[in-house]
Amino acid sequence: MKKKAKTVNFSLSHKKYVKKLRQDKFIVIFFRIFVLVAFLGLWELLTYTNVMDPFFVSSPSRIIAQLGDMIASGTLFHHTWVTLYETLIGFLIATVLGYLIAVLLWWNEKVRKIFEPYIVVLNSLPKIALGPIIILWVGSGTNAIILMCVLICIVITTMSMLSAFINADEGKILLLKSMNANKFQILWKLILPSSMKDFISVLKINVGMSFVGSIMGEYLTSKAGLGYLIVYGGQIFKIDLVMSATFVLCILAFVMYSLVSLLERIYKK
Amino acid sequence: MKEILKFDNVKYFYQTKDDEIFALDNVNFNVKEQEFVSIVGPSGCGKTTILSLIAGLLKPSSGEVILDGSNKIDTKKIGYMFQRDMLFDWRSVWKNITLGLELQKPKNLDEKLKLADELLKKYSLYNFKNKKPRSLSGGMRQRVALIRTLVLEPKLLLLDEPFSALDFQTRLNLCDDVYEIIKSEKKTAILVTHDISEAISMSDKIIVLSSRPACVKDEIILNLSGDTPLKKREDSSFSGYFEKIWRELTNEEKSENG
């Protein structure tokens, strides 16, 4: 942070220490990249020399060619956008709604106790089991996929936020009460800000979970999207397509996770 | 001086699922304006219960707590300082000390903000105004907590072992600081403490409680020379008071165990 400007008069041992820190960091980054390059290189080499059959395992060069074709025809952007759209909408609905439900359950202890067992059951239920019901009720297509995504994220959002709300410092609640605060003020000044850290970790979990939801939804019912490409590619034995779609999915998940991390860093300042 | 607080035959029972705990049994005492009163007693005797009753967080099971002439407790007349500083980490020092103002939205807000500013300057925390509490030492944090309480200009300050989480040196210094702040702002204060010498060095009057169910066992008016708690500790009658209170408390604990 600000202390960097003051490195002028530090002792030799401090310089050594800083140097070692930098070296360690370099080693970590170097080997991170090395692992990736080695993996891709080996993959390419083994398929190029036909030790492994590229028909079954694809290869980096084939994936690049496949992606190139799809970019040229515009289909890559279309399918990526479909999945991203479903994921984002599902993510937003689940996070907002789950958060609001948690606030409601915090607010009223009786309601909380009444719904506790239902939430526990809903949490342990594999949501994919609801697939056929979802399609019957909201029809196949985007709505069903978004709903699947919401169902997967919402319960965990509510449960995590509720436990964060309940674990707020009792002493601080007492302090606010002694200052004549009403329940809304306790919520607004203490419960919500003190649970921000938990909220960010819920966002991080939801990034992963919402992709699970949208891809699973697309497996069930879809005409487009990365999940659709993966299933379709599998059915016509076009492993290049499956790998390409998976690769794009990795990038999407990484970008979304990075955005949440950025949010975290902004918040910590 | 005018009487500001009166406990009139106060009884209190805590209700739990399996039991009813008899915490206070006919507690009677009073506190005059600008008086510094300490409450000491065996551990678990109900000292904090008394503070909660004064703060209006609990209602007496029978009897009356009369604050400033009324048995309906007006929370705004009370400033409560806790064992832990209860500072909000995500708020700056300034945002912490103005927390009560945000909640109560007083009509003379500008005056109170000015007072907050003055108090920060007076107690050498002004440079930390925009810092987060985590960059402050334990003693500084408790001073911020005290200013947060004082900004609301309470008639009566309740101090629930506010020094017990600090190391000894900081503790003695902070005692002096808090004493000086309370006296110079002409506040009335009630201190709950385990530490007999702390009680003697700071108070005008000490209320000794019996073990549970607590009643007032003794009231001791103190007469020590010295302007600060630290100086008062040097007074020749200090040890006499200490011995007296210590004996009363040990007798209590013995009779409790026997």
Short mmCIF file of C-alpha atoms in Angstrom, two decimals:
data_model
loop_
_atom_site.label_atom_id
_atom_site.label_comp_id
_atom_site.label_asym_id
_atom_site.label_seq_id
_atom_site.Cartn_x
_atom_site.Cartn_y
_atom_site.Cartn_z
CA MET A 1 0.00 0.00 0.00
CA LYS A 2 1.27 3.46 0.91
CA LYS A 3 4.35 2.07 2.67
CA LYS A 4 6.03 1.27 -0.63
CA ALA A 5 7.21 4.86 -0.99
CA LYS A 6 9.34 4.53 2.13
CA THR A 7 11.70 1.76 1.01
CA VAL A 8 14.70 4.11 0.97
CA ASN A 9 16.30 3.54 4.36
CA PHE A 10 15.55 -0.06 5.07
CA SER A 11 18.24 -2.38 6.37
CA LEU A 12 19.99 -5.02 4.31
CA SER A 13 18.05 -7.83 5.95
CA HIS A 14 14.80 -6.15 5.02
CA LYS A 15 15.96 -5.84 1.42
CA LYS A 16 16.83 -9.51 1.46
CA TYR A 17 13.44 -10.35 2.90
CA VAL A 18 11.62 -8.33 0.23
CA LYS A 19 13.77 -9.92 -2.45
CA LYS A 20 12.88 -13.36 -1.18
CA LEU A 21 9.18 -12.50 -1.20
CA ARG A 22 9.49 -11.39 -4.81
CA GLN A 23 11.40 -14.53 -5.74
CA ASP A 24 8.76 -16.74 -4.13
CA LYS A 25 6.01 -14.94 -5.98
CA PHE A 26 7.91 -15.31 -9.26
CA ILE A 27 8.36 -19.03 -8.70
CA VAL A 28 4.64 -19.51 -8.06
CA ILE A 29 3.62 -17.59 -11.18
CA PHE A 30 6.26 -19.31 -13.30
CA PHE A 31 5.15 -22.80 -12.34
CA ARG A 32 1.50 -21.90 -12.75
CA ILE A 33 2.14 -21.01 -16.36
CA PHE A 34 4.51 -23.94 -16.75
CA VAL A 35 1.84 -26.45 -15.67
CA LEU A 36 -0.59 -25.06 -18.25
CA VAL A 37 1.94 -24.98 -21.06
CA ALA A 38 3.23 -28.46 -20.23
CA PHE A 39 -0.31 -29.85 -20.13
CA LEU A 40 -1.29 -28.33 -23.46
CA GLY A 41 2.07 -29.23 -25.05
CA LEU A 42 1.89 -32.84 -23.94
CA TRP A 43 -1.71 -33.10 -25.11
CA GLU A 44 -0.82 -31.70 -28.52
CA LEU A 45 2.27 -33.90 -28.79
CA LEU A 46 0.49 -37.13 -27.84
CA THR A 47 -2.37 -36.51 -30.27
CA TYR A 48 -0.07 -35.28 -33.06
CA THR A 49 1.97 -38.49 -32.81
CA ASN A 50 -1.28 -40.49 -32.59
CA VAL A 51 -0.37 -42.01 -29.21
CA MET A 52 -3.83 -40.78 -28.18
CA ASP A 53 -6.65 -40.68 -30.69
CA PRO A 54 -7.75 -37.03 -31.27
CA PHE A 55 -11.18 -38.36 -32.22
CA PHE A 56 -11.73 -39.20 -28.56
CA VAL A 57 -9.60 -36.63 -26.74
CA SER A 58 -9.43 -33.77 -29.25
CA SER A 59 -6.32 -31.58 -29.18
CA PRO A 60 -5.40 -27.94 -28.53
CA SER A 61 -4.90 -27.20 -32.23
CA ARG A 62 -8.25 -28.79 -33.13
CA ILE A 63 -9.97 -26.76 -30.40
CA ILE A 64 -8.41 -23.57 -31.73
CA ALA A 65 -9.52 -24.44 -35.26
CA GLN A 66 -13.03 -25.26 -34.01
CA LEU A 67 -13.23 -21.96 -32.09
CA GLY A 68 -11.94 -20.12 -35.17
CA ASP A 69 -14.69 -21.62 -37.33
CA MET A 70 -17.34 -20.75 -34.77
CA ILE A 71 -16.10 -17.21 -34.38
CA ALA A 72 -16.12 -16.76 -38.15
CA SER A 73 -19.70 -18.01 -38.43
CA GLY A 74 -20.81 -16.03 -35.40
CA THR A 75 -22.24 -19.07 -33.62
CA LEU A 76 -19.71 -18.95 -30.77
CA PHE A 77 -20.84 -15.52 -29.70
CA HIS A 78 -24.48 -16.52 -29.95
CA HIS A 79 -24.14 -19.66 -27.83
CA THR A 80 -21.90 -17.94 -25.27
CA TRP A 81 -24.33 -15.09 -24.93
CA VAL A 82 -27.29 -17.43 -24.42
CA THR A 83 -25.53 -19.21 -21.54
CA LEU A 84 -24.19 -15.99 -20.06
CA TYR A 85 -27.63 -14.41 -20.18
CA GLU A 86 -29.30 -17.36 -18.43
CA THR A 87 -26.55 -17.53 -15.84
CA LEU A 88 -26.55 -13.82 -15.05
CA ILE A 89 -30.33 -13.56 -14.78
CA GLY A 90 -30.48 -16.69 -12.61
CA PHE A 91 -27.59 -15.45 -10.49
CA LEU A 92 -29.19 -12.04 -9.94
CA ILE A 93 -32.68 -13.34 -9.17
CA ALA A 94 -31.35 -16.01 -6.78
CA THR A 95 -29.00 -13.63 -4.97
CA VAL A 96 -31.52 -10.81 -4.52
CA LEU A 97 -34.44 -13.06 -3.66
CA GLY A 98 -32.38 -15.33 -1.41
CA TYR A 99 -31.00 -12.30 0.42
CA LEU A 100 -34.46 -10.79 0.92
CA ILE A 101 -35.83 -14.08 2.24
CA ALA A 102 -32.92 -14.25 4.68
CA VAL A 103 -33.73 -10.72 5.89
CA LEU A 104 -37.38 -11.71 6.34
CA LEU A 105 -36.45 -14.84 8.29
CA TRP A 106 -34.06 -12.82 10.47
CA TRP A 107 -36.76 -10.27 11.13
CA ASN A 108 -39.34 -12.73 12.38
CA GLU A 109 -38.12 -15.54 14.60
CA LYS A 110 -41.41 -17.44 14.49
CA VAL A 111 -41.49 -17.48 10.70
CA ARG A 112 -37.87 -18.62 10.80
CA LYS A 113 -38.65 -21.52 13.10
CA ILE A 114 -41.67 -22.53 11.04
CA PHE A 115 -39.73 -22.65 7.77
CA GLU A 116 -36.49 -24.10 9.12
CA PRO A 117 -37.22 -27.80 8.32
CA TYR A 118 -38.53 -26.96 4.85
CA ILE A 119 -35.39 -25.04 4.01
CA VAL A 120 -33.22 -27.90 5.23
CA VAL A 121 -35.13 -30.38 3.04
CA LEU A 122 -34.98 -28.05 0.03
CA ASN A 123 -31.26 -27.66 0.55
CA SER A 124 -30.53 -31.38 0.51
CA LEU A 125 -32.87 -32.10 -2.41
CA PRO A 126 -30.93 -32.48 -5.69
CA LYS A 127 -32.54 -29.76 -7.77
CA ILE A 128 -32.04 -31.66 -11.02
CA ALA A 129 -34.81 -33.96 -9.77
CA LEU A 130 -37.21 -31.06 -10.25
CA GLY A 131 -36.28 -30.81 -13.97
CA PRO A 132 -39.39 -32.50 -15.41
CA ILE A 133 -41.68 -30.55 -13.07
CA ILE A 134 -40.03 -27.27 -14.07
CA ILE A 135 -40.50 -28.01 -17.77
CA LEU A 136 -44.14 -28.96 -17.21
CA TRP A 137 -44.82 -25.79 -15.30
CA VAL A 138 -42.91 -23.06 -17.12
CA GLY A 139 -42.35 -24.79 -20.44
CA SER A 140 -39.07 -25.76 -22.05
CA GLY A 141 -36.49 -23.14 -23.02
CA THR A 142 -34.94 -20.12 -21.36
CA ASN A 143 -37.45 -19.77 -18.51
CA ALA A 144 -36.94 -23.35 -17.39
CA ILE A 145 -33.17 -22.94 -17.47
CA ILE A 146 -33.25 -19.71 -15.47
CA LEU A 147 -35.59 -21.29 -12.94
CA MET A 148 -33.24 -24.25 -12.53
CA CYS A 149 -30.39 -21.82 -11.97
CA VAL A 150 -32.40 -19.87 -9.38
CA LEU A 151 -33.44 -23.04 -7.54
CA ILE A 152 -29.85 -24.20 -7.25
CA CYS A 153 -28.52 -20.88 -5.88
CA ILE A 154 -31.36 -19.52 -3.77
CA VAL A 155 -31.44 -21.98 -0.88
CA ILE A 156 -27.74 -21.75 -0.19
CA THR A 157 -27.93 -17.93 -0.43
CA THR A 158 -30.73 -17.79 2.11
CA MET A 159 -29.09 -20.26 4.48
CA SER A 160 -25.65 -18.63 4.42
CA MET A 161 -26.97 -15.09 4.80
CA LEU A 162 -29.38 -16.06 7.54
CA SER A 163 -26.64 -17.66 9.60
CA ALA A 164 -24.47 -14.58 9.06
CA PHE A 165 -27.33 -12.34 10.23
CA ILE A 166 -28.02 -14.46 13.30
CA ASN A 167 -24.35 -14.55 14.26
CA ALA A 168 -24.08 -10.76 14.43
CA ASP A 169 -22.41 -9.57 17.64
CA GLU A 170 -25.00 -9.63 20.47
CA GLY A 171 -23.05 -6.93 22.31
CA LYS A 172 -23.33 -4.57 19.37
CA ILE A 173 -27.07 -5.19 19.19
CA LEU A 174 -27.25 -4.33 22.88
CA LEU A 175 -25.26 -1.15 22.24
CA LEU A 176 -27.68 -0.08 19.50
CA LYS A 177 -30.65 -0.89 21.75
CA SER A 178 -29.12 1.20 24.52
CA MET A 179 -28.98 4.03 21.97
CA ASN A 180 -32.69 3.60 21.38
CA ALA A 181 -32.38 1.99 17.94
CA ASN A 182 -35.42 0.31 16.43
CA LYS A 183 -35.31 -3.05 14.68
CA PHE A 184 -34.96 -1.56 11.23
CA GLN A 185 -31.99 0.53 12.37
CA ILE A 186 -30.36 -2.55 13.90
CA LEU A 187 -30.79 -4.29 10.54
CA TRP A 188 -29.55 -1.36 8.51
CA LYS A 189 -26.66 -0.14 10.66
CA LEU A 190 -25.38 -3.44 12.02
CA ILE A 191 -26.74 -6.68 10.57
CA LEU A 192 -26.36 -5.84 6.89
CA PRO A 193 -22.94 -4.12 6.98
CA SER A 194 -21.45 -6.65 9.40
CA SER A 195 -22.45 -9.50 7.08
CA MET A 196 -20.85 -8.02 3.95
CA LYS A 197 -17.94 -10.46 4.11
CA ASP A 198 -20.34 -13.39 4.15
CA PHE A 199 -22.28 -11.82 1.31
CA ILE A 200 -19.17 -11.70 -0.85
CA SER A 201 -18.41 -15.36 -0.18
CA VAL A 202 -22.02 -16.18 -1.08
CA LEU A 203 -21.50 -14.31 -4.36
CA LYS A 204 -18.39 -16.38 -5.01
CA ILE A 205 -20.27 -19.63 -4.37
CA ASN A 206 -23.17 -18.45 -6.51
CA VAL A 207 -20.93 -17.75 -9.50
CA GLY A 208 -20.08 -21.45 -9.63
CA MET A 209 -23.54 -22.66 -8.70
CA SER A 210 -25.34 -20.50 -11.26
CA PHE A 211 -23.20 -22.00 -14.05
CA VAL A 212 -24.07 -25.45 -12.74
CA GLY A 213 -27.72 -24.40 -12.92
CA SER A 214 -27.65 -22.98 -16.43
CA ILE A 215 -25.61 -25.85 -17.92
CA MET A 216 -27.80 -28.43 -16.19
CA GLY A 217 -30.86 -26.58 -17.47
CA GLU A 218 -29.44 -26.62 -20.98
CA TYR A 219 -28.81 -30.37 -20.72
CA LEU A 220 -32.50 -30.78 -19.93
CA THR A 221 -34.01 -28.47 -22.48
CA SER A 222 -32.36 -26.06 -24.87
CA LYS A 223 -31.81 -25.02 -28.47
CA ALA A 224 -28.71 -22.97 -27.86
CA GLY A 225 -26.01 -22.30 -25.29
CA LEU A 226 -22.69 -23.83 -24.24
CA GLY A 227 -24.45 -26.67 -22.42
CA TYR A 228 -26.42 -27.35 -25.60
CA LEU A 229 -23.17 -27.46 -27.61
CA ILE A 230 -21.66 -29.91 -25.13
CA VAL A 231 -24.62 -32.28 -25.30
CA TYR A 232 -25.00 -31.90 -29.06
CA GLY A 233 -21.25 -32.43 -29.60
CA GLY A 234 -21.40 -35.56 -27.46
CA GLN A 235 -24.32 -36.97 -29.43
CA ILE A 236 -22.66 -36.55 -32.83
CA PHE A 237 -19.24 -37.67 -31.51
CA LYS A 238 -17.67 -34.31 -32.19
CA ILE A 239 -15.36 -34.07 -29.20
CA ASP A 240 -13.73 -30.88 -30.56
CA LEU A 241 -17.03 -29.09 -30.10
CA VAL A 242 -17.44 -30.44 -26.55
CA MET A 243 -13.93 -29.33 -25.60
CA SER A 244 -14.32 -25.91 -27.21
CA ALA A 245 -17.57 -25.21 -25.37
CA THR A 246 -16.01 -26.40 -22.09
CA PHE A 247 -13.03 -24.12 -22.68
CA VAL A 248 -15.27 -21.07 -23.21
CA LEU A 249 -17.19 -22.03 -20.10
CA CYS A 250 -13.95 -22.02 -18.09
CA ILE A 251 -13.17 -18.53 -19.32
CA LEU A 252 -16.67 -17.25 -18.48
CA ALA A 253 -16.54 -18.68 -14.96
CA PHE A 254 -13.07 -17.23 -14.42
CA VAL A 255 -14.15 -13.75 -15.60
CA MET A 256 -17.22 -13.76 -13.37
CA TYR A 257 -15.21 -14.93 -10.38
CA SER A 258 -12.64 -12.21 -11.04
CA LEU A 259 -15.39 -9.60 -11.09
CA VAL A 260 -16.57 -10.73 -7.68
CA SER A 261 -12.98 -10.66 -6.38
CA LEU A 262 -12.66 -7.12 -7.71
CA LEU A 263 -15.83 -6.21 -5.85
CA GLU A 264 -14.31 -7.70 -2.71
CA ARG A 265 -11.16 -5.62 -3.09
CA ILE A 266 -13.14 -2.43 -3.63
CA TYR A 267 -15.19 -3.22 -0.54
CA LYS A 268 -12.13 -3.90 1.60
CA LYS A 269 -10.78 -0.43 0.81
CA MET B 1 -27.32 17.78 44.65
CA LYS B 2 -30.49 16.48 43.07
CA GLU B 3 -31.23 12.78 43.06
CA ILE B 4 -31.08 11.38 39.53
CA LEU B 5 -31.62 7.67 40.06
CA LYS B 6 -33.50 5.67 42.64
CA PHE B 7 -33.94 1.91 43.04
CA ASP B 8 -37.05 1.31 45.12
CA ASN B 9 -37.43 -2.29 46.37
CA VAL B 10 -36.46 -3.70 43.02
CA LYS B 11 -36.81 -7.45 42.47
CA TYR B 12 -35.84 -9.23 39.31
CA PHE B 13 -36.35 -12.79 38.09
CA TYR B 14 -34.81 -14.23 34.92
CA GLN B 15 -37.10 -16.67 33.16
CA THR B 16 -35.64 -19.70 31.45
CA LYS B 17 -37.31 -22.88 30.23
CA ASP B 18 -36.36 -25.03 33.22
CA ASP B 19 -35.86 -22.46 35.89
CA GLU B 20 -36.59 -19.07 37.32
CA ILE B 21 -33.49 -17.29 38.50
CA PHE B 22 -33.93 -14.90 41.39
CA ALA B 23 -31.37 -12.22 40.53
CA LEU B 24 -32.25 -9.14 42.59
CA ASP B 25 -33.99 -9.09 45.95
CA ASN B 26 -35.25 -5.74 47.20
CA VAL B 27 -32.44 -3.58 45.91
CA ASN B 28 -32.55 -0.04 47.24
CA PHE B 29 -30.09 2.75 46.51
CA ASN B 30 -29.93 6.17 45.00
CA VAL B 31 -27.49 8.23 42.96
CA LYS B 32 -27.20 12.00 43.05
CA GLU B 33 -26.25 14.23 40.16
CA GLN B 34 -22.54 14.35 39.33
CA GLU B 35 -21.86 11.52 41.70
CA PHE B 36 -19.53 8.69 40.71
CA VAL B 37 -20.92 5.44 42.11
CA SER B 38 -19.36 2.00 41.84
CA ILE B 39 -21.16 -1.29 42.26
CA VAL B 40 -19.08 -4.22 43.48
CA GLY B 41 -20.19 -7.71 44.40
CA PRO B 42 -19.34 -11.39 44.10
CA SER B 43 -19.22 -12.60 40.49
CA GLY B 44 -22.57 -13.47 38.99
CA CYS B 45 -24.49 -11.52 41.63
CA GLY B 46 -26.47 -9.42 39.18
CA LYS B 47 -24.39 -6.27 38.68
CA THR B 48 -25.02 -6.18 34.95
CA THR B 49 -28.71 -6.86 35.59
CA ILE B 50 -28.81 -3.61 37.55
CA LEU B 51 -27.30 -1.70 34.64
CA SER B 52 -29.71 -3.30 32.19
CA LEU B 53 -32.61 -2.24 34.40
CA ILE B 54 -31.31 1.33 34.49
CA ALA B 55 -30.86 1.35 30.72
CA GLY B 56 -34.42 0.15 30.24
CA LEU B 57 -33.26 -3.04 28.51
CA LEU B 58 -35.02 -5.02 31.27
CA LYS B 59 -38.11 -4.20 33.31
CA PRO B 60 -38.15 -4.87 37.07
CA SER B 61 -40.30 -7.82 38.16
CA SER B 62 -41.47 -5.70 41.07
CA GLY B 63 -40.51 -2.37 42.61
CA GLU B 64 -39.48 0.70 40.66
CA VAL B 65 -36.46 2.15 38.93
CA ILE B 66 -36.88 5.90 38.88
CA LEU B 67 -34.66 7.83 36.50
CA ASP B 68 -34.79 11.60 36.59
CA GLY B 69 -38.14 11.59 38.36
CA SER B 70 -39.90 9.10 36.10
CA ASN B 71 -40.37 5.35 36.22
CA LYS B 72 -40.62 5.22 32.43
CA ILE B 73 -36.98 4.95 31.42
CA ASP B 74 -36.01 7.38 28.68
CA THR B 75 -33.13 5.61 26.93
CA LYS B 76 -31.85 8.93 25.62
CA LYS B 77 -30.86 9.96 29.14
CA ILE B 78 -28.54 6.96 29.44
CA GLY B 79 -25.12 6.36 28.00
CA TYR B 80 -24.00 2.75 28.18
CA MET B 81 -20.34 1.79 27.92
CA PHE B 82 -19.50 -1.89 27.67
CA GLN B 83 -16.64 -4.17 28.59
CA ARG B 84 -15.71 -4.44 24.93
CA ASP B 85 -15.54 -1.21 22.95
CA MET B 86 -18.14 -2.42 20.40
CA LEU B 87 -16.69 -0.21 17.69
CA PHE B 88 -17.94 -1.00 14.19
CA ASP B 89 -14.90 -2.01 12.14
CA TRP B 90 -16.40 -0.89 8.85
CA ARG B 91 -16.98 2.65 10.09
CA SER B 92 -14.33 5.34 10.57
CA VAL B 93 -13.71 6.73 14.06
CA TRP B 94 -15.88 9.73 13.18
CA LYS B 95 -18.68 7.53 11.85
CA ASN B 96 -18.46 5.47 15.03
CA ILE B 97 -18.80 8.37 17.42
CA THR B 98 -21.70 9.84 15.46
CA LEU B 99 -23.54 6.50 15.33
CA GLY B 100 -25.93 7.48 18.12
CA LEU B 101 -26.72 10.76 16.37
CA GLU B 102 -27.57 8.87 13.18
CA LEU B 103 -29.98 6.72 15.17
CA GLN B 104 -31.60 9.42 17.25
CA LYS B 105 -31.53 12.30 14.76
CA PRO B 106 -31.64 15.03 17.45
CA LYS B 107 -32.95 18.49 16.59
CA ASN B 108 -29.71 20.19 17.62
CA LEU B 109 -27.64 17.94 15.35
CA ASP B 110 -25.18 20.70 14.35
CA GLU B 111 -24.36 21.44 17.98
CA LYS B 112 -23.82 17.76 18.69
CA LEU B 113 -21.54 17.33 15.69
CA LYS B 114 -19.55 20.30 16.95
CA LEU B 115 -19.37 18.68 20.38
CA ALA B 116 -18.12 15.45 18.79
CA ASP B 117 -15.44 17.41 17.00
CA GLU B 118 -14.41 19.17 20.22
CA LEU B 119 -14.29 15.94 22.21
CA LEU B 120 -12.07 14.33 19.60
CA LYS B 121 -9.69 17.28 19.76
CA LYS B 122 -9.77 17.45 23.54
CA TYR B 123 -8.93 13.79 24.00
CA SER B 124 -6.27 13.74 21.27
CA LEU B 125 -8.04 11.51 18.80
CA TYR B 126 -8.61 14.16 16.16
CA ASN B 127 -5.82 12.86 13.92
CA PHE B 128 -7.57 9.51 13.79
CA LYS B 129 -10.92 10.97 12.84
CA ASN B 130 -11.04 9.28 9.43
CA LYS B 131 -9.12 6.14 10.41
CA LYS B 132 -10.78 2.76 10.87
CA PRO B 133 -10.84 1.47 14.49
CA ARG B 134 -8.47 -1.42 13.73
CA SER B 135 -5.57 1.03 13.50
CA LEU B 136 -6.12 2.18 17.11
CA SER B 137 -4.74 0.74 20.35
CA GLY B 138 -7.02 -0.79 22.98
CA GLY B 139 -6.95 2.30 25.17
CA MET B 140 -7.69 4.60 22.25
CA ARG B 141 -10.57 2.40 21.18
CA GLN B 142 -12.15 2.66 24.63
CA ARG B 143 -11.73 6.45 24.53
CA VAL B 144 -13.54 6.49 21.18
CA ALA B 145 -16.27 4.35 22.76
CA LEU B 146 -16.54 6.85 25.62
CA ILE B 147 -16.79 9.81 23.24
CA ARG B 148 -19.47 7.92 21.26
CA THR B 149 -21.42 7.77 24.52
CA LEU B 150 -20.73 11.37 25.57
CA VAL B 151 -21.77 12.88 22.23
CA LEU B 152 -25.36 11.97 23.04
CA GLU B 153 -25.03 14.03 26.24
CA PRO B 154 -26.56 11.43 28.55
CA LYS B 155 -27.53 12.44 32.06
CA LEU B 156 -26.23 9.18 33.44
CA LEU B 157 -23.29 7.09 32.27
CA LEU B 158 -23.30 3.34 32.83
CA LEU B 159 -19.86 1.76 32.76
CA ASP B 160 -19.90 -2.05 32.65
CA GLU B 161 -16.29 -3.02 33.44
CA PRO B 162 -15.02 -0.87 30.58
CA PHE B 163 -11.37 -1.38 31.54
CA SER B 164 -11.26 -5.09 32.23
CA ALA B 165 -10.13 -6.12 28.74
CA LEU B 166 -7.03 -3.89 28.88
CA ASP B 167 -3.53 -4.48 30.19
CA PHE B 168 -2.71 -3.02 33.59
CA GLN B 169 -0.74 0.05 32.46
CA THR B 170 -3.32 1.08 29.87
CA ARG B 171 -6.00 0.41 32.41
CA LEU B 172 -4.61 2.79 35.02
CA ASN B 173 -4.04 5.52 32.44
CA LEU B 174 -7.48 5.09 30.92
CA CYS B 175 -9.05 5.20 34.41
CA ASP B 176 -7.44 8.60 34.85
CA ASP B 177 -8.60 9.75 31.42
CA VAL B 178 -12.16 8.56 31.88
CA TYR B 179 -12.34 10.00 35.38
CA GLU B 180 -11.13 13.35 34.14
CA ILE B 181 -13.52 13.33 31.18
CA ILE B 182 -16.49 12.43 33.36
CA LYS B 183 -15.66 15.03 36.00
CA SER B 184 -14.92 17.82 33.55
CA GLU B 185 -18.09 17.12 31.55
CA LYS B 186 -19.95 17.09 34.91
CA LYS B 187 -21.53 13.69 34.32
CA THR B 188 -23.08 11.22 36.72
CA ALA B 189 -21.64 7.74 36.38
CA ILE B 190 -22.27 4.23 37.66
CA LEU B 191 -19.37 1.82 37.34
CA VAL B 192 -19.68 -1.93 37.65
CA THR B 193 -16.37 -3.61 38.39
CA HIS B 194 -14.64 -6.65 39.85
CA ASP B 195 -11.65 -4.57 40.75
CA ILE B 196 -11.99 -3.22 44.30
CA SER B 197 -9.08 -0.78 44.03
CA GLU B 198 -10.45 0.58 40.78
CA ALA B 199 -13.80 1.18 42.48
CA ILE B 200 -12.17 2.93 45.45
CA SER B 201 -9.93 5.11 43.31
CA MET B 202 -12.70 6.38 41.07
CA SER B 203 -15.83 6.62 43.19
CA ASP B 204 -17.59 8.96 45.56
CA LYS B 205 -19.69 6.07 46.77
CA ILE B 206 -19.44 2.29 46.59
CA ILE B 207 -22.43 -0.03 46.73
CA VAL B 208 -21.53 -3.52 47.92
CA LEU B 209 -23.92 -6.23 46.79
CA SER B 210 -24.52 -9.61 48.41
CA SER B 211 -24.37 -12.83 46.42
CA ARG B 212 -27.43 -13.91 44.44
CA PRO B 213 -30.21 -12.96 44.95
CA ALA B 214 -28.46 -9.64 45.34
CA CYS B 215 -29.41 -6.97 47.80
CA VAL B 216 -27.43 -3.94 48.92
CA LYS B 217 -25.14 -5.10 51.69
CA ASP B 218 -23.33 -1.90 52.36
CA GLU B 219 -22.96 1.63 51.09
CA ILE B 220 -19.60 3.26 51.60
CA ILE B 221 -19.05 6.98 51.14
CA LEU B 222 -15.44 7.60 50.21
CA ASN B 223 -13.29 10.49 51.25
CA LEU B 224 -9.94 10.36 49.53
CA SER B 225 -7.66 13.25 48.67
CA GLY B 226 -6.23 13.56 45.19
CA ASP B 227 -7.53 14.77 41.84
CA THR B 228 -7.04 11.60 39.86
CA PRO B 229 -7.66 7.91 40.54
CA LEU B 230 -3.91 7.33 40.45
CA LYS B 231 -3.29 9.98 43.14
CA LYS B 232 -6.18 8.68 45.20
CA ARG B 233 -4.48 5.32 45.38
CA GLU B 234 -1.70 7.03 47.39
CA ASP B 235 -4.08 8.26 50.12
CA SER B 236 -3.41 6.68 53.51
CA SER B 237 -7.00 5.56 54.02
CA PHE B 238 -7.06 3.70 50.67
CA SER B 239 -5.93 0.39 52.14
CA GLY B 240 -8.47 0.64 54.96
CA TYR B 241 -11.32 0.91 52.48
CA PHE B 242 -9.84 -1.90 50.43
CA GLU B 243 -9.66 -4.24 53.39
CA LYS B 244 -13.20 -3.45 54.48
CA ILE B 245 -14.72 -4.15 51.06
CA TRP B 246 -12.53 -7.16 50.47
CA ARG B 247 -13.64 -8.70 53.77
CA GLU B 248 -17.29 -8.10 52.99
CA LEU B 249 -16.95 -9.76 49.61
CA THR B 250 -15.04 -12.77 50.92
CA ASN B 251 -17.61 -13.26 53.67
CA GLU B 252 -20.28 -13.23 51.00
CA GLU B 253 -18.51 -15.86 48.96
CA LYS B 254 -17.89 -18.01 52.02
CA SER B 255 -21.53 -17.88 53.08
CA GLU B 256 -22.48 -18.72 49.50
CA ASN B 257 -20.29 -21.79 49.48
CA GLY B 258 -21.11 -22.87 53.03
#
